[in-house]
Coordinates of C-alpha atoms and ligand atoms in Angstrom, one line a residue:
X1 CA -17.3 -7.5 7.6
X2 CA -15.9 -4.1 6.9
X3 CA -12.6 -2.7 7.2
X4 CA -12.8 -1.8 10.9
X5 CA -14.1 -5.2 11.7
X6 CA -11.2 -6.8 9.9
X7 CA -8.8 -4.5 11.8
X8 CA -10.0 -5.5 15.2
X9 CA -10.8 -9.2 14.5
X10 CA -7.5 -10.1 12.7
X11 CA -5.0 -7.5 13.8
X12 CA -6.5 -6.6 17.3
X13 CA -6.2 -2.8 16.7
X14 CA -9.0 -0.3 17.4
X15 CA -8.1 2.5 14.9
X16 CA -6.3 3.1 11.8
X17 CA -3.1 5.1 11.8
X18 CA -2.4 8.1 9.5
X19 CA -2.9 7.5 5.8
X20 CA -4.0 3.9 6.2
X21 CA -7.8 4.5 5.7
X22 CA -7.4 6.7 2.7
X23 CA -5.4 4.1 1.0
X24 CA -7.5 1.2 1.9
X25 CA -10.7 3.1 0.8
X26 CA -9.2 3.7 -2.6
X27 CA -8.2 0.2 -3.0
X28 CA -11.7 -1.0 -2.0
X29 CA -13.0 1.4 -4.7
X30 CA -10.7 -0.3 -7.3
X31 CA -8.2 2.6 -7.7
X32 CA -4.4 2.2 -7.8
X33 CA -2.6 3.5 -4.7
X34 CA 0.9 4.6 -4.0
X35 CA 1.7 4.9 -0.3
X36 CA 4.9 6.6 0.7
X37 CA 5.3 6.1 4.6
X38 CA 8.3 5.8 6.8
X39 CA 9.4 2.6 8.3
X40 CA 7.2 1.4 11.0
X41 CA 4.2 3.5 9.8
X42 CA 2.1 0.3 9.0
X43 CA 2.3 0.0 5.3
X44 CA 1.4 -3.7 5.4
X45 CA -2.1 -3.2 6.7
X46 CA -2.9 -0.9 3.9
X47 CA -2.9 -3.8 1.6
X48 CA -3.7 -6.7 4.0
X49 CA -7.0 -5.4 5.2
X50 CA -8.4 -4.8 1.6
X51 CA -6.9 -8.0 0.5
X52 CA -9.2 -9.8 3.0
X53 CA -12.2 -7.8 1.9
X54 CA -11.6 -8.3 -1.8
X55 CA -12.9 -11.4 -3.7
X56 CA -9.9 -13.0 -5.2
X57 CA -6.3 -13.4 -4.4
X58 CA -3.8 -10.7 -3.8
X59 CA -0.2 -11.2 -4.9
X60 CA 2.4 -9.2 -2.9
X61 CA 5.7 -8.8 -4.7
X62 CA 8.4 -8.5 -2.1
X63 CA 12.2 -8.4 -2.5
X64 CA 13.5 -10.6 0.3
X65 CA 12.9 -14.2 1.5
X66 CA 13.2 -13.1 5.2
X67 CA 10.6 -10.3 4.7
X68 CA 8.2 -12.7 3.2
X69 CA 8.7 -15.3 5.8
X70 CA 8.2 -12.7 8.6
X71 CA 5.0 -11.3 7.0
X72 CA 3.5 -14.6 6.4
X73 CA 4.2 -15.8 9.9
X74 CA 2.6 -12.7 11.3
X75 CA -0.5 -13.4 9.0
X76 CA -0.8 -16.9 9.9
X77 CA -0.7 -16.0 13.6
X78 CA -3.6 -13.7 13.0
X79 CA -5.5 -16.6 11.6
X80 CA -5.2 -15.4 7.9
X81 CA -4.2 -18.1 5.3
X82 CA -1.1 -16.8 3.4
X83 CA 1.8 -18.3 1.7
X84 CA 5.1 -17.4 0.1
X85 CA 6.6 -18.6 -3.1
X86 CA 10.4 -18.1 -3.4
X87 CA 13.6 -19.8 -3.9
X88 CA 13.6 -21.1 -0.2
X89 CA 11.0 -23.7 -1.2
X90 CA 12.0 -27.0 -2.7
X91 CA 10.4 -27.9 -6.1
X92 CA 7.9 -30.2 -4.3
X93 CA 6.9 -27.6 -1.7
X94 CA 6.5 -25.0 -4.4
X95 CA 4.4 -27.2 -6.4
X96 CA 2.3 -28.2 -3.4
X97 CA 1.7 -24.4 -2.5
X98 CA 0.7 -23.7 -6.0
X99 CA -1.9 -26.5 -6.0
X100 CA -3.4 -25.2 -2.7
X101 CA -3.3 -21.8 -4.1
X102 CA -5.5 -22.9 -7.1
X103 CA -8.0 -24.2 -4.8
X104 CA -8.4 -20.8 -3.1
X105 CA -6.7 -21.7 0.0
X106 CA -4.7 -18.5 0.3
X107 CA -6.1 -14.9 0.3
X108 CA -2.6 -13.4 0.2
X109 CA 0.4 -14.8 -1.7
X110 CA 3.9 -13.3 -1.4
X111 CA 6.0 -13.9 -4.4
X112 CA 9.5 -13.1 -5.4
X113 CA 9.7 -10.9 -8.5
X114 CA 11.9 -13.5 -10.4
X115 CA 8.9 -15.9 -10.2
X116 CA 6.3 -13.8 -12.0
X117 CA 7.2 -14.7 -15.5
X118 CA 8.1 -18.3 -15.0
X119 CA 5.8 -20.7 -16.9
X120 CA 4.5 -22.6 -13.7
X121 CA 3.6 -19.4 -11.9
X122 CA 2.2 -17.6 -14.9
X123 CA -0.1 -20.4 -15.8
X124 CA -1.2 -20.5 -12.2
X125 CA -1.9 -16.7 -12.4
X126 CA -4.0 -17.0 -15.5
X127 CA -6.2 -19.6 -13.9
X128 CA -7.2 -17.7 -10.7
X129 CA -8.8 -14.5 -10.0
X130 CA -6.2 -12.0 -9.1
X131 CA -7.8 -8.9 -7.5
X132 CA -4.7 -7.0 -6.4
X133 CA -1.0 -6.9 -7.1
X134 CA 1.0 -5.1 -4.4
X135 CA 4.5 -4.1 -4.7
X136 CA 6.1 -3.8 -1.3
X137 CA 9.5 -2.0 -1.1
X138 CA 8.6 -0.4 -4.3
X139 CA 11.8 1.7 -4.5
X140 CA 13.5 -1.5 -5.7
X141 CA 12.3 -0.6 -9.3
X142 CA 14.4 2.4 -9.3
X143 CA 17.9 2.4 -10.8
X144 CA 18.7 5.4 -8.7
X145 CA 17.7 3.7 -5.3
X146 CA 20.3 1.8 -3.2
X147 CA 18.4 -1.4 -3.7
X148 CA 17.7 -1.6 -7.3
X149 CA 16.4 -5.1 -8.4
X150 CA 16.3 -5.6 -12.2
X151 CA 13.5 -8.3 -11.7
X152 CA 11.3 -5.6 -10.3
X153 CA 11.1 -4.3 -13.7
X154 CA 9.1 -7.4 -14.8
X155 CA 6.3 -6.6 -12.6
X156 CA 4.4 -4.3 -15.1
X157 CA 4.9 -6.8 -17.9
X158 CA 3.3 -9.5 -15.7
X159 CA 0.4 -7.4 -15.0
X160 CA -0.1 -6.7 -18.7
X161 CA -0.4 -10.4 -19.2
X162 CA -3.2 -11.1 -16.9
X163 CA -6.7 -11.2 -18.6
X164 CA -8.1 -8.5 -16.3
X165 CA -6.1 -5.8 -14.9
X166 CA -6.0 -6.2 -11.2
X167 CA -5.8 -3.1 -8.9
X168 CA -2.1 -2.2 -8.3
X169 CA -0.8 -0.9 -5.0
X170 CA 2.8 0.2 -4.3
X171 CA 4.6 1.0 -1.0
X172 CA 7.9 2.5 -0.1
X173 CA 9.7 4.4 2.7
X174 CA 12.0 6.1 0.2
X175 CA 10.9 9.8 -0.1
X176 CA 13.1 11.3 -2.7
X177 CA 11.4 12.6 -5.7
X178 CA 13.6 10.8 -8.3
X179 CA 12.8 7.5 -6.9
X180 CA 8.9 8.4 -6.7
X181 CA 8.9 9.3 -10.4
X182 CA 10.6 6.0 -11.2
X183 CA 8.1 4.0 -9.4
X184 CA 5.1 5.8 -10.9
X185 CA 6.6 5.2 -14.3
X186 CA 7.9 1.6 -13.9
X187 CA 4.9 0.2 -12.4
X188 CA 2.6 2.0 -14.7
X189 CA 0.3 3.1 -11.9
X190 CA -3.1 4.6 -13.1
X191 CA -4.1 7.7 -11.5
X192 CA -3.1 6.4 -8.1
X193 CA -4.3 7.9 -4.9
X194 CA -1.0 8.9 -3.4
X195 CA -0.5 9.3 0.3
X196 CA 2.7 10.6 1.8
X197 CA 2.7 10.7 5.6
X198 CA 4.9 12.7 7.7
X199 CA 8.3 11.3 8.0
X200 CA 8.7 12.0 11.7
X201 CA 9.0 9.1 14.0
X202 CA 7.9 10.8 17.3
X203 CA 9.0 7.8 19.4
X204 CA 12.6 8.1 18.4
X205 CA 15.2 9.9 20.3
X206 CA 18.1 11.0 18.2
X207 CA 21.8 11.4 19.5
X208 CA 25.0 12.3 17.9
X209 CA 28.2 11.7 20.0
X210 CA 31.5 12.8 19.1
X211 CA 33.3 11.2 22.1
X212 CA 36.6 9.6 21.0
X213 CA 36.1 6.3 22.8
X214 CA 33.3 4.8 20.8
X215 CA 33.4 1.4 22.3
X216 CA 33.1 2.8 25.9
X217 CA 30.1 4.8 24.7
X218 CA 28.5 1.5 23.6
X219 CA 29.4 -0.4 26.8
X220 CA 28.0 2.4 28.8
X221 CA 24.8 2.5 27.0
X222 CA 24.4 -1.4 27.2
X223 CA 25.1 -1.2 30.9
X224 CA 22.3 1.3 31.4
X225 CA 19.9 -0.7 29.3
X226 CA 20.3 -4.3 30.1
X227 CA 18.0 -6.9 28.4
X228 CA 17.1 -4.6 25.6
X229 CA 17.4 -5.5 22.0
X230 CA 19.2 -3.4 19.6
X231 CA 21.4 -3.2 16.6
X232 CA 24.9 -1.8 16.3
X233 CA 25.7 -0.8 12.7
X234 CA 29.3 -0.6 11.5
X235 CA 30.8 0.5 8.2
X236 CA 33.0 -2.5 7.6
X237 CA 33.0 -6.2 8.2
X238 CA 36.3 -5.8 10.1
X239 CA 34.7 -3.3 12.6
X240 CA 31.7 -5.7 12.9
X241 CA 34.0 -8.6 14.0
X242 CA 36.0 -6.3 16.3
X243 CA 33.0 -4.9 18.1
X244 CA 31.0 -8.1 18.4
X245 CA 34.3 -9.9 19.8
X246 CA 34.8 -7.2 22.5
X247 CA 31.1 -7.4 23.5
X248 CA 31.2 -11.2 23.7
X249 CA 34.3 -11.0 25.9
X250 CA 32.4 -8.9 28.3
X251 CA 29.6 -11.4 28.5
X252 CA 27.1 -9.3 26.3
X253 CA 24.9 -11.7 24.3
X254 CA 25.8 -10.3 20.9
X255 CA 25.8 -11.8 17.4
X256 CA 27.0 -10.6 14.0
X257 CA 26.0 -10.3 10.4
X258 CA 27.8 -9.3 7.3
X259 CA 28.3 -10.3 3.8
X260 CA 31.5 -12.3 4.6
X261 CA 29.7 -15.0 6.5
X262 CA 28.3 -18.2 5.1
X263 CA 24.5 -18.2 4.3
X264 CA 24.0 -20.6 7.0
X265 CA 25.6 -18.6 9.7
X266 CA 24.0 -15.5 8.6
X267 CA 20.5 -17.1 9.0
X268 CA 21.4 -18.5 12.3
X269 CA 22.7 -15.2 13.7
X270 CA 19.6 -13.4 12.4
X271 CA 17.3 -15.9 13.9
X272 CA 19.0 -15.7 17.3
X273 CA 18.6 -12.0 17.1
X274 CA 15.0 -12.3 16.0
X275 CA 14.2 -14.8 18.8
X276 CA 16.0 -12.6 21.4
X277 CA 18.6 -15.4 22.0
X278 CA 21.2 -12.9 21.2
X279 CA 19.4 -9.5 21.6
X280 CA 22.3 -7.4 20.4
X281 CA 23.2 -7.5 16.6
X282 CA 26.4 -6.1 15.4
X283 CA 26.2 -5.8 11.6
X284 CA 27.0 -4.1 8.3
X285 CA 24.2 -2.5 6.3
X286 CA 23.7 -5.8 4.8
X287 CA 21.5 -6.5 7.7
X288 CA 18.1 -5.2 8.1
X289 CA 16.0 -4.8 5.1
X290 CA 13.1 -7.1 5.9
X291 CA 13.7 -7.2 9.5
X292 CA 10.4 -6.3 11.0
X293 CA 11.4 -7.0 14.6
X294 CA 9.2 -4.7 16.5
X295 CA 11.0 -4.6 19.8
X296 CA 14.3 -3.1 18.8
X297 CA 14.9 -0.5 21.5
X298 CA 18.1 1.1 20.2
X299 CA 20.0 1.4 16.9
X300 CA 23.6 2.6 17.4
X301 CA 25.7 3.7 14.5
X302 CA 29.3 2.9 15.2
X303 CA 30.3 4.7 12.2
X304 CA 28.6 7.6 10.2
X305 CA 26.6 5.9 7.4
X306 CA 27.1 7.2 3.9
X307 CA 23.9 9.2 3.6
X308 CA 20.9 10.5 5.3
X309 CA 18.6 8.0 3.4
X310 CA 20.5 5.1 4.9
X311 CA 20.7 6.6 8.2
X312 CA 17.0 7.2 8.5
X313 CA 16.1 3.8 7.2
X314 CA 18.6 2.0 9.5
X315 CA 17.8 4.1 12.6
X316 CA 14.1 3.7 11.7
X317 CA 14.3 0.0 12.7
X318 CA 14.2 1.1 16.2
X319 CA 10.8 1.3 17.8
X320 CA 8.5 -0.1 15.3
X321 CA 6.1 -1.0 18.0
X322 CA 5.6 2.7 18.6
X323 CA 7.3 2.5 22.1
X324 CA 10.2 4.9 22.9
X325 CA 13.4 4.0 21.3
X326 CA 17.0 5.5 20.9
X327 CA 19.2 6.1 17.8
X328 CA 22.7 6.9 18.5
X329 CA 25.3 8.0 15.9
X330 CA 28.9 7.8 17.1
X331 CA 30.7 10.3 14.8
X332 CA 34.3 10.6 14.2
X333 CA 35.9 12.7 11.4
X334 CA 37.8 9.5 10.2
X335 CA 34.3 8.3 9.1
X336 CA 34.2 10.7 6.4
X337 CA 37.4 9.6 4.9
X338 CA 36.2 6.0 5.1
X339 CA 33.0 6.8 3.3
X340 CA 34.8 8.7 0.6
X341 CA 37.0 5.7 0.0
X342 CA 33.9 3.5 -0.2
X343 CA 32.3 5.7 -2.8
X344 CA 35.4 5.5 -4.8
X345 CA 35.6 1.8 -4.5
X346 CA 31.9 1.3 -5.6
X347 CA 31.8 -1.6 -8.1
X348 CA 30.6 -0.9 -11.4
X349 CA 26.8 -1.7 -11.9
X350 CA 26.3 -3.4 -15.1
X351 CA 23.1 -1.5 -15.6
X352 CA 24.9 1.8 -15.7
X353 CA 27.1 3.5 -18.3
X354 CA 30.4 5.2 -17.3
X355 CA 28.7 8.5 -17.5
X356 CA 25.8 7.5 -15.2
X357 CA 28.5 6.1 -12.8
X358 CA 30.1 9.4 -12.6
X359 CA 26.8 10.9 -12.0
X360 CA 26.1 8.5 -9.2
X361 CA 29.4 9.1 -7.6
X362 CA 29.0 12.8 -7.6
X363 CA 25.7 12.4 -6.1
X364 CA 26.9 10.1 -3.3
X365 CA 29.6 12.6 -2.4
X366 CA 26.9 15.3 -2.1
X367 CA 24.8 13.0 0.0
X368 CA 27.8 12.2 2.2
X369 CA 28.3 16.0 2.8
X370 CA 24.8 16.3 4.0
X371 CA 25.3 13.4 6.3
X372 CA 28.4 15.0 7.7
X373 CA 26.5 18.2 8.3
X374 CA 24.0 16.2 10.3
X375 CA 26.8 14.9 12.5
X376 CA 28.3 18.3 13.1
X377 CA 25.1 20.5 13.3
X378 CA 24.1 22.2 16.5
X379 CA 20.6 22.4 15.3
X380 CA 17.7 20.2 16.1
X381 CA 18.6 16.8 14.6
X382 CA 15.1 15.8 13.9
X383 CA 14.3 19.0 12.1
X384 CA 17.6 18.5 10.0
X385 CA 16.4 15.2 8.7
X386 CA 12.8 16.2 8.1
X387 CA 14.1 19.2 6.2
X388 CA 16.2 16.9 4.1
X389 CA 13.1 15.0 3.0
X390 CA 11.3 18.3 2.3
X391 CA 9.3 18.7 5.5
X392 CA 9.5 21.9 7.6
X393 CA 9.1 22.0 11.3
X394 CA 9.8 24.3 14.1
X395 CA 13.6 23.5 14.5
X396 CA 13.0 22.4 18.1
X397 CA 11.8 18.9 18.9
X398 CA 13.0 18.6 22.5
X399 CA 13.8 15.1 21.8
X400 CA 17.2 15.0 20.4
X401 CA 20.8 15.4 21.8
X402 CA 20.9 19.0 20.4
X403 CA 17.7 20.2 21.7
X404 CA 18.8 18.9 25.1
X405 CA 22.2 20.4 25.0
X406 CA 22.9 23.6 26.5
X407 CA 24.5 25.8 23.8
X408 CA 26.4 29.0 24.2
X409 CA 27.1 31.5 21.6
X410 CA 30.7 31.9 20.9
X411 CA 32.5 34.5 18.9
X412 CA 34.5 32.9 16.2
X413 CA 35.2 35.9 14.2
X414 CA 39.0 35.5 14.3
X415 CA 38.9 31.8 13.5
X416 CA 36.5 32.4 10.6
X417 CA 38.4 35.2 9.1
X418 CA 41.8 33.3 9.4
X419 CA 40.2 30.2 7.8
X420 CA 38.9 32.1 4.8
X421 CA 42.1 34.0 4.4
X422 CA 44.0 30.7 4.5
X423 CA 41.7 29.2 1.8
X424 CA 42.2 32.2 -0.3
X425 CA 46.0 32.5 0.1
X426 CA 46.6 28.9 -0.8
X427 CA 44.6 29.3 -4.0
X428 CA 41.7 27.2 -3.0
X429 CA 43.7 24.0 -3.7
X430 CA 43.4 22.0 -0.4
X431 CA 41.0 20.1 1.8
X432 CA 40.1 20.7 5.3
X433 CA 43.0 18.9 7.0
X434 CA 45.7 20.9 5.3
X435 CA 43.8 24.0 6.0
X436 CA 43.6 23.1 9.6
X437 CA 47.2 22.0 10.0
X438 CA 48.4 25.2 8.3
X439 CA 46.5 27.4 10.6
X440 CA 47.8 25.3 13.6
X441 CA 51.4 25.7 12.3
X442 CA 51.9 21.9 12.2
X443 CA 55.3 20.6 11.1
X444 CA 54.1 18.0 8.8
X445 CA 56.1 16.8 5.8
X446 CA 53.0 17.3 3.6
X447 CA 52.8 21.1 4.5
X448 CA 56.4 21.5 3.7
X449 CA 56.0 19.8 0.3
X450 CA 53.0 22.0 -0.5
X451 CA 55.0 25.1 0.7
X452 CA 52.1 25.8 3.0
X453 CA 54.7 26.8 5.7
X454 CA 55.3 29.9 3.7
X455 CA 51.5 30.7 3.7
X456 CA 51.0 34.0 5.6
X457 CA 48.3 32.2 7.8
X458 CA 50.8 29.5 8.8
X459 CA 50.6 29.2 12.7
X460 CA 48.0 31.9 13.0
X461 CA 45.6 29.8 15.0
X462 CA 48.3 27.8 17.0
X463 CA 46.4 28.5 20.3
X464 CA 43.1 27.2 18.9
X465 CA 42.3 23.4 19.3
X466 CA 42.0 21.4 16.2
X467 CA 38.4 20.5 17.0
X468 CA 37.4 24.0 17.2
X469 CA 38.9 25.0 13.8
X470 CA 37.2 22.0 12.2
X471 CA 34.0 23.0 13.8
X472 CA 34.3 26.5 12.4
X473 CA 35.0 25.2 8.9
X474 CA 32.0 23.0 9.1
X475 CA 29.8 26.0 10.3
X476 CA 31.1 28.1 7.5
X477 CA 30.2 25.4 5.0
X478 CA 26.8 25.1 6.5
X479 CA 26.4 28.8 6.3
X480 CA 27.7 28.6 2.7
X481 CA 30.6 31.0 3.4
X482 CA 32.7 28.2 2.1
X483 CA 32.0 25.0 0.3
X484 CA 33.7 21.7 0.0
X485 CA 34.0 20.2 -3.6
X486 CA 32.5 16.7 -4.5
X487 CA 35.9 15.5 -5.8
X488 CA 37.7 12.3 -4.8
X489 CA 40.0 14.5 -2.8
X490 CA 37.5 17.2 -1.5
X491 CA 38.9 20.7 -1.7
X492 CA 37.7 23.7 0.3
X493 CA 36.6 26.7 -1.9
X494 CA 35.3 30.2 -1.4
X495 CA 31.8 31.3 -2.3
X496 CA 30.3 34.6 -3.3
X497 CA 29.5 35.3 0.2
X498 CA 32.9 34.5 1.8
X499 CA 33.9 38.1 2.2
X500 CA 30.8 38.8 4.2
X501 CA 32.8 37.2 7.1
X502 CA 35.0 40.3 7.2
X503 CA 32.0 42.7 6.9
X504 CA 29.3 41.1 9.1
X505 CA 31.2 40.9 12.3
X506 CA 31.1 39.4 14.8
X507 CA 30.6 35.9 13.5
X508 CA 28.6 34.0 16.1
X509 CA 28.5 30.2 16.4
X510 CA 26.4 28.1 18.6
X511 CA 28.6 25.7 20.5
X512 CA 27.9 23.0 23.2
X513 CA 28.6 24.3 26.6
X514 CA 31.9 22.9 27.9
X515 CA 31.8 19.3 28.9
X516 CA 29.0 19.1 31.5
X517 CA 27.2 16.0 32.0
X518 CA 24.0 16.1 29.9
X519 CA 21.1 14.6 31.8
X520 CA 19.6 11.8 30.0
X521 CA 16.0 12.6 28.9
X522 CA 13.6 10.7 31.0
X523 CA 12.2 7.8 28.8
X524 CA 8.6 8.3 29.2
X525 CA 6.8 5.1 29.3
X526 CA 3.4 5.7 27.8
X527 CA 1.9 3.4 30.4
X528 CA 3.2 5.0 33.6
X529 CA 1.7 2.6 36.1
X530 CA 2.9 -0.6 34.5
X531 CA 3.9 -3.4 36.8
X532 CA 7.5 -4.2 35.9
X533 CA 7.8 -7.6 37.5
X534 CA 4.6 -8.6 35.8
X535 CA 6.0 -7.3 32.5
X536 CA 9.0 -9.6 33.0
X537 CA 6.8 -12.6 33.7
X538 CA 4.9 -12.0 30.5
X539 CA 8.0 -11.6 28.7
X540 CA 9.2 -15.0 30.0
X541 CA 5.8 -16.6 29.1
X542 CA 6.1 -15.1 25.7
X543 CA 9.5 -16.6 25.1
X544 CA 8.2 -19.9 26.2
X545 CA 5.3 -19.9 23.8
X546 CA 7.5 -18.6 21.0
X547 CA 10.1 -21.4 21.4
X548 CA 7.4 -24.0 21.5
X549 CA 6.1 -22.8 18.1
X550 CA 9.5 -21.8 16.6
X551 CA 8.5 -18.3 15.9
X552 CA 10.0 -15.0 17.1
X553 CA 8.6 -13.8 20.5
X554 CA 7.4 -10.5 18.9
X555 CA 5.1 -12.4 16.6
X556 CA 3.4 -13.7 19.6
X557 CA 2.8 -10.3 21.0
X558 CA 4.7 -7.0 20.8
X559 CA 6.4 -5.3 23.7
X560 CA 3.8 -2.7 23.6
X561 CA 1.0 -5.4 24.0
X562 CA 2.7 -6.8 26.9
X563 CA 3.3 -3.4 28.6
X564 CA -0.3 -2.7 28.1
X565 CA -1.2 -6.1 29.7
X566 CA 1.2 -5.3 32.6
X567 CA -0.6 -1.9 33.1
X568 CA -4.2 -2.8 32.7
X569 CA -4.0 -6.4 34.1
X570 CA -7.1 -7.7 32.3
X571 CA -9.1 -10.4 34.2
X572 CA -11.4 -11.6 31.5
X573 CA -11.3 -12.6 27.8
X574 CA -13.2 -9.6 26.9
X575 CA -10.8 -7.3 28.6
X576 CA -8.0 -9.2 27.1
X577 CA -9.4 -8.5 23.7
X578 CA -9.2 -4.8 24.5
X579 CA -5.4 -4.8 24.6
X580 CA -3.9 -3.3 21.5
X581 CA -2.6 -6.0 19.2
X582 CA -4.8 -8.8 20.6
X583 CA -7.1 -10.2 17.8
X584 CA -9.5 -13.0 18.1
X585 CA -7.2 -15.7 16.9
X586 CA -4.4 -14.7 19.3
X587 CA -6.9 -14.3 22.2
X588 CA -8.1 -17.8 21.6
X589 CA -4.6 -19.2 21.3
X590 CA -2.8 -17.4 24.1
X591 CA -5.4 -15.7 26.2
X592 CA -5.7 -18.4 28.9
X593 CA -2.0 -18.5 29.6
X594 CA -1.6 -14.8 29.7
X595 CA -4.6 -14.3 31.8
X596 CA -3.4 -17.0 34.3
X597 CA -0.1 -15.4 34.7
X598 CA -1.6 -12.1 35.3
X599 CA -4.2 -13.6 37.8
X600 CA -1.3 -15.5 39.6
X601 CA 0.7 -12.2 40.0
X602 CA -2.3 -10.4 41.5
X603 CA -2.8 -13.2 43.9
X604 CA 0.7 -13.2 45.1
X605 CA 0.5 -9.5 46.1
Ligands
ADP1 P1 6.1 -0.7 7.4 O1 6.0 -1.8 6.5 O2 5.3 0.7 7.3 O3 7.5 -0.5 7.9 P2 4.6 -2.5 9.2 O4 3.5 -2.7 8.3 O5 5.6 -3.6 9.3 O6 5.4 -1.1 8.9 O7 4.0 -2.1 10.6 C1 4.8 -1.7 11.8 C2 4.0 -2.1 13.1 O8 3.0 -1.3 13.3 C3 3.6 -3.6 13.1 O9 3.9 -4.2 14.3 C4 2.0 -3.4 12.8 O10 1.3 -4.4 13.4 C5 1.8 -2.0 13.6 N1 0.5 -1.4 13.1 C6 0.3 -1.2 11.9 N2 -1.0 -0.6 11.8 C7 -1.4 -0.3 13.1 C8 -2.6 0.2 13.6 N3 -3.5 0.8 13.0 N4 -2.6 0.3 15.0 C9 -1.7 -0.2 15.7 N5 -0.6 -0.8 15.3 C10 -0.4 -0.9 13.9
MG2 MG1 7.1 -3.0 5.3

């Protein structure tokens, strides 16, 4: 068999996606690889296909139990023998799995990094032929990453202990250069073939909403998209409880996930979500890594997250099946303060010195600033994120709330000049709120204490709404006429170009046209002539089969496969095999039932 046959036979796909072939070919040639590809790009196939073509065993180091379980479940469904070795197994089960592994039962074994150097595992590894070691979520080796795991540092030591060095492959979705450098060094990759694919997720629609009533926004969206599965991320446990409670009161099948729940409850809620029993998950960022649910149709951020890396990763959990999906960020200025508070609270990481810790905090504040810019920009949102990751596009995607909003140019010369003057006159000592309140002429105690009421700019913009003044300050920061410091209490400061605001008049800012109802962009279903009622029937059948086998529905077939079935209505086994995502094993297992359902529906017409 060659790689194309493996792709078709086991995974049911006709062609490789961007980057996959290059990495697979390199691995088959015995070269190390490093794949940097966004969530949902299909990194798993890059090592699973070669693993099946190589002679011995492939070990996959993976950080999370749920991730391993999911992957092994998917492989078993495809008819591939795979197993995982982690702390979820009892000693007996672990021992048995190792025994089977020794007999060559498994081509692919997922292992937790903590296991690698344990005696029993090591002696197993020395007895068998290990052709490849794959490091999934490789950014976990980086101390600068969000998900640093000290045990990942043991991987290279483990590899050195093997009698023959296997080929090593590493994969991550984290694009920043610091993290990349760390991975290359810590895993000791040898002249790896590096592939970085575009970070753009073309099937995702991005929206930022600044409406005051966030909950109403959520309800509105859910009402328009019944029966869809999605995640609502909140910044704190308390908000998770609140939002989930209110959704349940309205009869929406929601569940919740955060670090304050017992292991058991978290597991249960996660399963309910995966199995579509509770299709709406309300969670903190503790939820998600390792959730490969492919039919997540929306990700709503109830609060602005702390940085663009986290946002892109969390939002990226939508639409892994490649179908259209929506990412909504509900922004309120209070989210900035809450994030600042969380940065200050960050617990000391034992691996870091005091100095490093200061460095990390400063970096976090800078990242938060970029995140805030994302929420307040009027430019293309997709372009903003891609530029952040070092990719340059046209600044118009036609598929984000900014590209679809009508903007008007407004003259903000008077406001801009007043802001700059106010910052100057107060000696560059205050943050955005004090500046805004001063310009508005607000009678607050704080202003009196700071003697801002004596500032010559006091009350100068009394007729301008607060939101507009804040918008202009943000705008001036984005254009670098001003900047906000990274301190615990951020202060607005002047820059070298501040005075240009008095020279290069008028100052023009793009602003959304006054509250008009935006037309929701039409969600393009790739398969226009899909039969919706058949799709619903197929979904029911999928649920029934999944329940019987105790696996999540999307492991039976993805939404995308079901949609294709509902459009093409295959009549024969051969036609069924043509559907994307239908491999031989699944065809044999489920083909009959699905073909029957499709035929029944045709008859009833
Ligand atoms: P990643 O690990 O990069 O986030 P996954 O490996 O989990 O992504 O793959 C995401 C989805 O894309 C899976 O449902 C997978 O089956 C699918 N996929 C991967 N490669 C292909 C391909 N060549 N054609 C069609 N679908 C693919
Ligand atoms: Mg993955």
